[in-house]
Amino acid sequence: MKKILVDTWAWSAMTNRRDTEHELAKTTNKRLADAGYHYVTTNFILDETYTLIRMKLHHRGAVEFGHMIKQIKAAEEITVVQITAELEEAAWEIFERYDDKDFSFTDCTSFQVMILMSITEAFTDDHHFEQFGFVIYP
């Protein structure tokens, strides 16, 4: 089964009906699901997403999103990788090395997870993933 990392942009755009990229994210989600991708995300990505949804929508929206994540995780439709101290250290090395890029630290943790899990694709519109050498959707 092919794996794809789902980034904050995808979660937020799929959740927020008022997001200008909502329909694009929904369409991409359907296309990836139909192609049989297994979704992978991280606790750092979810942290960003909960906060973003709360800021753009409201607390209730963030809570509902959290419940949805718990349901799909329980159904084994998604893998949520916990960023350990070891992963943080490896991500820090990426963050430190690329002073010419605007990578967020969370991006660097995602890159490290993708490297370790041999994931080459990300569901995001964040061009930083492309800059690091990954394929992005949409």
PDB file of C-alpha atoms in Angstrom:
ATOM      1  CA  MET A   1       0.000   0.000   0.000  1.00  0.00           C
ATOM      2  CA  LYS A   2       1.347   3.413  -0.941  1.00  0.00           C
ATOM      3  CA  LYS A   3       1.727   5.894   1.887  1.00  0.00           C
ATOM      4  CA  ILE A   4       1.362   9.653   1.702  1.00  0.00           C
ATOM      5  CA  LEU A   5       2.057  12.225   4.380  1.00  0.00           C
ATOM      6  CA  VAL A   6      -0.919  14.499   5.068  1.00  0.00           C
ATOM      7  CA  ASP A   7       0.202  17.988   6.064  1.00  0.00           C
ATOM      8  CA  THR A   8      -1.569  20.774   7.936  1.00  0.00           C
ATOM      9  CA  TRP A   9      -2.763  22.478   4.737  1.00  0.00           C
ATOM     10  CA  ALA A  10      -4.710  19.394   3.636  1.00  0.00           C
ATOM     11  CA  TRP A  11      -6.391  18.805   7.000  1.00  0.00           C
ATOM     12  CA  SER A  12      -7.314  22.470   7.376  1.00  0.00           C
ATOM     13  CA  ALA A  13      -8.563  22.932   3.818  1.00  0.00           C
ATOM     14  CA  MET A  14     -10.663  19.753   3.963  1.00  0.00           C
ATOM     15  CA  THR A  15     -12.188  20.791   7.294  1.00  0.00           C
ATOM     16  CA  ASN A  16     -12.913  24.463   6.621  1.00  0.00           C
ATOM     17  CA  ARG A  17     -15.733  24.860   4.070  1.00  0.00           C
ATOM     18  CA  ARG A  18     -14.911  28.576   3.827  1.00  0.00           C
ATOM     19  CA  ASP A  19     -11.303  27.892   2.827  1.00  0.00           C
ATOM     20  CA  THR A  20     -10.676  28.956  -0.784  1.00  0.00           C
ATOM     21  CA  GLU A  21      -8.922  25.607  -1.340  1.00  0.00           C
ATOM     22  CA  HIS A  22     -11.678  23.487   0.261  1.00  0.00           C
ATOM     23  CA  GLU A  23     -13.015  21.964  -2.972  1.00  0.00           C
ATOM     24  CA  LEU A  24      -9.506  21.308  -4.302  1.00  0.00           C
ATOM     25  CA  ALA A  25      -8.562  19.557  -1.059  1.00  0.00           C
ATOM     26  CA  LYS A  26     -11.761  17.465  -1.082  1.00  0.00           C
ATOM     27  CA  THR A  27     -11.219  16.455  -4.713  1.00  0.00           C
ATOM     28  CA  THR A  28      -7.595  15.561  -4.043  1.00  0.00           C
ATOM     29  CA  ASN A  29      -8.604  13.575  -0.951  1.00  0.00           C
ATOM     30  CA  LYS A  30     -11.071  11.538  -3.008  1.00  0.00           C
ATOM     31  CA  ARG A  31      -8.512  10.942  -5.754  1.00  0.00           C
ATOM     32  CA  LEU A  32      -5.885   9.757  -3.245  1.00  0.00           C
ATOM     33  CA  ALA A  33      -8.378   7.544  -1.397  1.00  0.00           C
ATOM     34  CA  ASP A  34      -9.565   6.010  -4.685  1.00  0.00           C
ATOM     35  CA  ALA A  35      -5.923   5.318  -5.594  1.00  0.00           C
ATOM     36  CA  GLY A  36      -5.527   3.372  -2.337  1.00  0.00           C
ATOM     37  CA  TYR A  37      -3.152   5.640  -0.445  1.00  0.00           C
ATOM     38  CA  HIS A  38      -2.704   5.117   3.288  1.00  0.00           C
ATOM     39  CA  TYR A  39      -2.510   8.418   5.149  1.00  0.00           C
ATOM     40  CA  VAL A  40       0.333   9.199   7.521  1.00  0.00           C
ATOM     41  CA  THR A  41       0.518  12.312   9.665  1.00  0.00           C
ATOM     42  CA  THR A  42       2.296  13.347  12.859  1.00  0.00           C
ATOM     43  CA  ASN A  43       1.355  14.676  16.249  1.00  0.00           C
ATOM     44  CA  PHE A  44       3.186  17.918  15.340  1.00  0.00           C
ATOM     45  CA  ILE A  45       1.066  18.307  12.186  1.00  0.00           C
ATOM     46  CA  LEU A  46      -2.090  17.657  14.203  1.00  0.00           C
ATOM     47  CA  ASP A  47      -0.990  20.230  16.786  1.00  0.00           C
ATOM     48  CA  GLU A  48      -0.647  22.827  14.019  1.00  0.00           C
ATOM     49  CA  THR A  49      -3.992  21.799  12.543  1.00  0.00           C
ATOM     50  CA  TYR A  50      -5.952  21.979  15.812  1.00  0.00           C
ATOM     51  CA  THR A  51      -4.591  25.469  16.409  1.00  0.00           C
ATOM     52  CA  LEU A  52      -5.229  26.633  12.843  1.00  0.00           C
ATOM     53  CA  ILE A  53      -8.816  25.346  12.830  1.00  0.00           C
ATOM     54  CA  ARG A  54      -9.468  26.981  16.186  1.00  0.00           C
ATOM     55  CA  MET A  55      -8.111  30.302  14.897  1.00  0.00           C
ATOM     56  CA  LYS A  56      -9.863  30.198  11.497  1.00  0.00           C
ATOM     57  CA  LEU A  57     -13.136  28.628  12.616  1.00  0.00           C
ATOM     58  CA  HIS A  58     -13.802  28.068  16.298  1.00  0.00           C
ATOM     59  CA  HIS A  59     -13.007  25.803  19.205  1.00  0.00           C
ATOM     60  CA  ARG A  60     -15.845  23.418  18.379  1.00  0.00           C
ATOM     61  CA  GLY A  61     -14.458  22.870  14.867  1.00  0.00           C
ATOM     62  CA  ALA A  62     -11.059  21.942  16.290  1.00  0.00           C
ATOM     63  CA  VAL A  63     -12.664  19.535  18.766  1.00  0.00           C
ATOM     64  CA  GLU A  64     -14.761  17.914  16.015  1.00  0.00           C
ATOM     65  CA  PHE A  65     -11.639  17.533  13.885  1.00  0.00           C
ATOM     66  CA  GLY A  66      -9.875  15.876  16.837  1.00  0.00           C
ATOM     67  CA  HIS A  67     -12.754  13.417  17.260  1.00  0.00           C
ATOM     68  CA  MET A  68     -12.640  12.606  13.545  1.00  0.00           C
ATOM     69  CA  ILE A  69      -8.887  11.921  13.762  1.00  0.00           C
ATOM     70  CA  LYS A  70      -9.473   9.564  16.724  1.00  0.00           C
ATOM     71  CA  GLN A  71     -12.151   7.687  14.757  1.00  0.00           C
ATOM     72  CA  ILE A  72     -10.084   7.191  11.607  1.00  0.00           C
ATOM     73  CA  LYS A  73      -7.048   6.266  13.702  1.00  0.00           C
ATOM     74  CA  ALA A  74      -9.096   3.635  15.565  1.00  0.00           C
ATOM     75  CA  ALA A  75     -10.298   2.294  12.204  1.00  0.00           C
ATOM     76  CA  GLU A  76      -6.642   2.086  11.111  1.00  0.00           C
ATOM     77  CA  GLU A  77      -7.340   4.407   8.184  1.00  0.00           C
ATOM     78  CA  ILE A  78      -4.462   6.640   9.253  1.00  0.00           C
ATOM     79  CA  THR A  79      -1.115   6.312  10.983  1.00  0.00           C
ATOM     80  CA  VAL A  80      -0.227   9.093  13.424  1.00  0.00           C
ATOM     81  CA  VAL A  81       3.513   9.138  14.051  1.00  0.00           C
ATOM     82  CA  GLN A  82       4.596  10.488  17.421  1.00  0.00           C
ATOM     83  CA  ILE A  83       7.627  12.746  17.114  1.00  0.00           C
ATOM     84  CA  THR A  84      10.138  11.292  19.562  1.00  0.00           C
ATOM     85  CA  ALA A  85      13.241  12.948  20.955  1.00  0.00           C
ATOM     86  CA  GLU A  86      15.293  11.046  18.366  1.00  0.00           C
ATOM     87  CA  LEU A  87      13.115  12.292  15.504  1.00  0.00           C
ATOM     88  CA  GLU A  88      13.321  15.827  16.875  1.00  0.00           C
ATOM     89  CA  GLU A  89      17.108  15.625  16.940  1.00  0.00           C
ATOM     90  CA  ALA A  90      17.256  14.392  13.338  1.00  0.00           C
ATOM     91  CA  ALA A  91      14.790  17.116  12.313  1.00  0.00           C
ATOM     92  CA  TRP A  92      16.943  19.690  14.073  1.00  0.00           C
ATOM     93  CA  GLU A  93      19.875  18.641  11.887  1.00  0.00           C
ATOM     94  CA  ILE A  94      17.766  19.316   8.783  1.00  0.00           C
ATOM     95  CA  PHE A  95      16.561  22.631  10.208  1.00  0.00           C
ATOM     96  CA  GLU A  96      20.118  23.679  11.017  1.00  0.00           C
ATOM     97  CA  ARG A  97      21.575  22.594   7.657  1.00  0.00           C
ATOM     98  CA  TYR A  98      19.117  24.460   5.393  1.00  0.00           C
ATOM     99  CA  ASP A  99      19.645  28.079   6.389  1.00  0.00           C
ATOM    100  CA  ASP A 100      18.777  29.165   2.837  1.00  0.00           C
ATOM    101  CA  LYS A 101      15.225  27.738   3.098  1.00  0.00           C
ATOM    102  CA  ASP A 102      12.236  28.874   5.143  1.00  0.00           C
ATOM    103  CA  PHE A 103      11.447  25.378   6.429  1.00  0.00           C
ATOM    104  CA  SER A 104       9.448  25.371   9.635  1.00  0.00           C
ATOM    105  CA  PHE A 105      10.629  23.005  12.340  1.00  0.00           C
ATOM    106  CA  THR A 106       7.401  21.036  11.917  1.00  0.00           C
ATOM    107  CA  ASP A 107       8.214  20.674   8.206  1.00  0.00           C
ATOM    108  CA  CYS A 108      11.620  19.278   9.174  1.00  0.00           C
ATOM    109  CA  THR A 109      10.007  16.720  11.481  1.00  0.00           C
ATOM    110  CA  SER A 110       7.718  15.727   8.602  1.00  0.00           C
ATOM    111  CA  PHE A 111      10.682  15.379   6.234  1.00  0.00           C
ATOM    112  CA  GLN A 112      12.428  13.113   8.723  1.00  0.00           C
ATOM    113  CA  VAL A 113       9.342  10.919   9.139  1.00  0.00           C
ATOM    114  CA  MET A 114       9.005  10.678   5.360  1.00  0.00           C
ATOM    115  CA  ILE A 115      12.652   9.660   5.006  1.00  0.00           C
ATOM    116  CA  LEU A 116      12.378   6.991   7.719  1.00  0.00           C
ATOM    117  CA  MET A 117       9.115   5.586   6.326  1.00  0.00           C
ATOM    118  CA  SER A 118      10.236   5.796   2.671  1.00  0.00           C
ATOM    119  CA  ILE A 119       7.365   8.140   1.825  1.00  0.00           C
ATOM    120  CA  THR A 120       7.965  10.232  -1.288  1.00  0.00           C
ATOM    121  CA  GLU A 121       4.639  12.065  -1.575  1.00  0.00           C
ATOM    122  CA  ALA A 122       2.797  14.614   0.540  1.00  0.00           C
ATOM    123  CA  PHE A 123      -0.784  15.901   0.470  1.00  0.00           C
ATOM    124  CA  THR A 124       0.004  19.594   0.858  1.00  0.00           C
ATOM    125  CA  ASP A 125       0.363  22.824  -1.058  1.00  0.00           C
ATOM    126  CA  ASP A 126       3.532  23.663   0.893  1.00  0.00           C
ATOM    127  CA  HIS A 127       6.307  24.122  -1.682  1.00  0.00           C
ATOM    128  CA  HIS A 128       8.921  23.395   0.991  1.00  0.00           C
ATOM    129  CA  PHE A 129       8.204  19.695   0.520  1.00  0.00           C
ATOM    130  CA  GLU A 130       9.070  20.044  -3.172  1.00  0.00           C
ATOM    131  CA  GLN A 131      12.195  21.996  -2.301  1.00  0.00           C
ATOM    132  CA  PHE A 132      13.284  19.072  -0.141  1.00  0.00           C
ATOM    133  CA  GLY A 133      12.665  16.648  -3.022  1.00  0.00           C
ATOM    134  CA  PHE A 134       9.204  15.233  -2.381  1.00  0.00           C
ATOM    135  CA  VAL A 135       6.206  15.137  -4.732  1.00  0.00           C
ATOM    136  CA  ILE A 136       3.195  17.142  -3.553  1.00  0.00           C
ATOM    137  CA  TYR A 137      -0.516  16.860  -4.285  1.00  0.00           C
ATOM    138  CA  PRO A 138      -2.684  18.594  -5.365  1.00  0.00           C
TER     139      PRO A 138
END
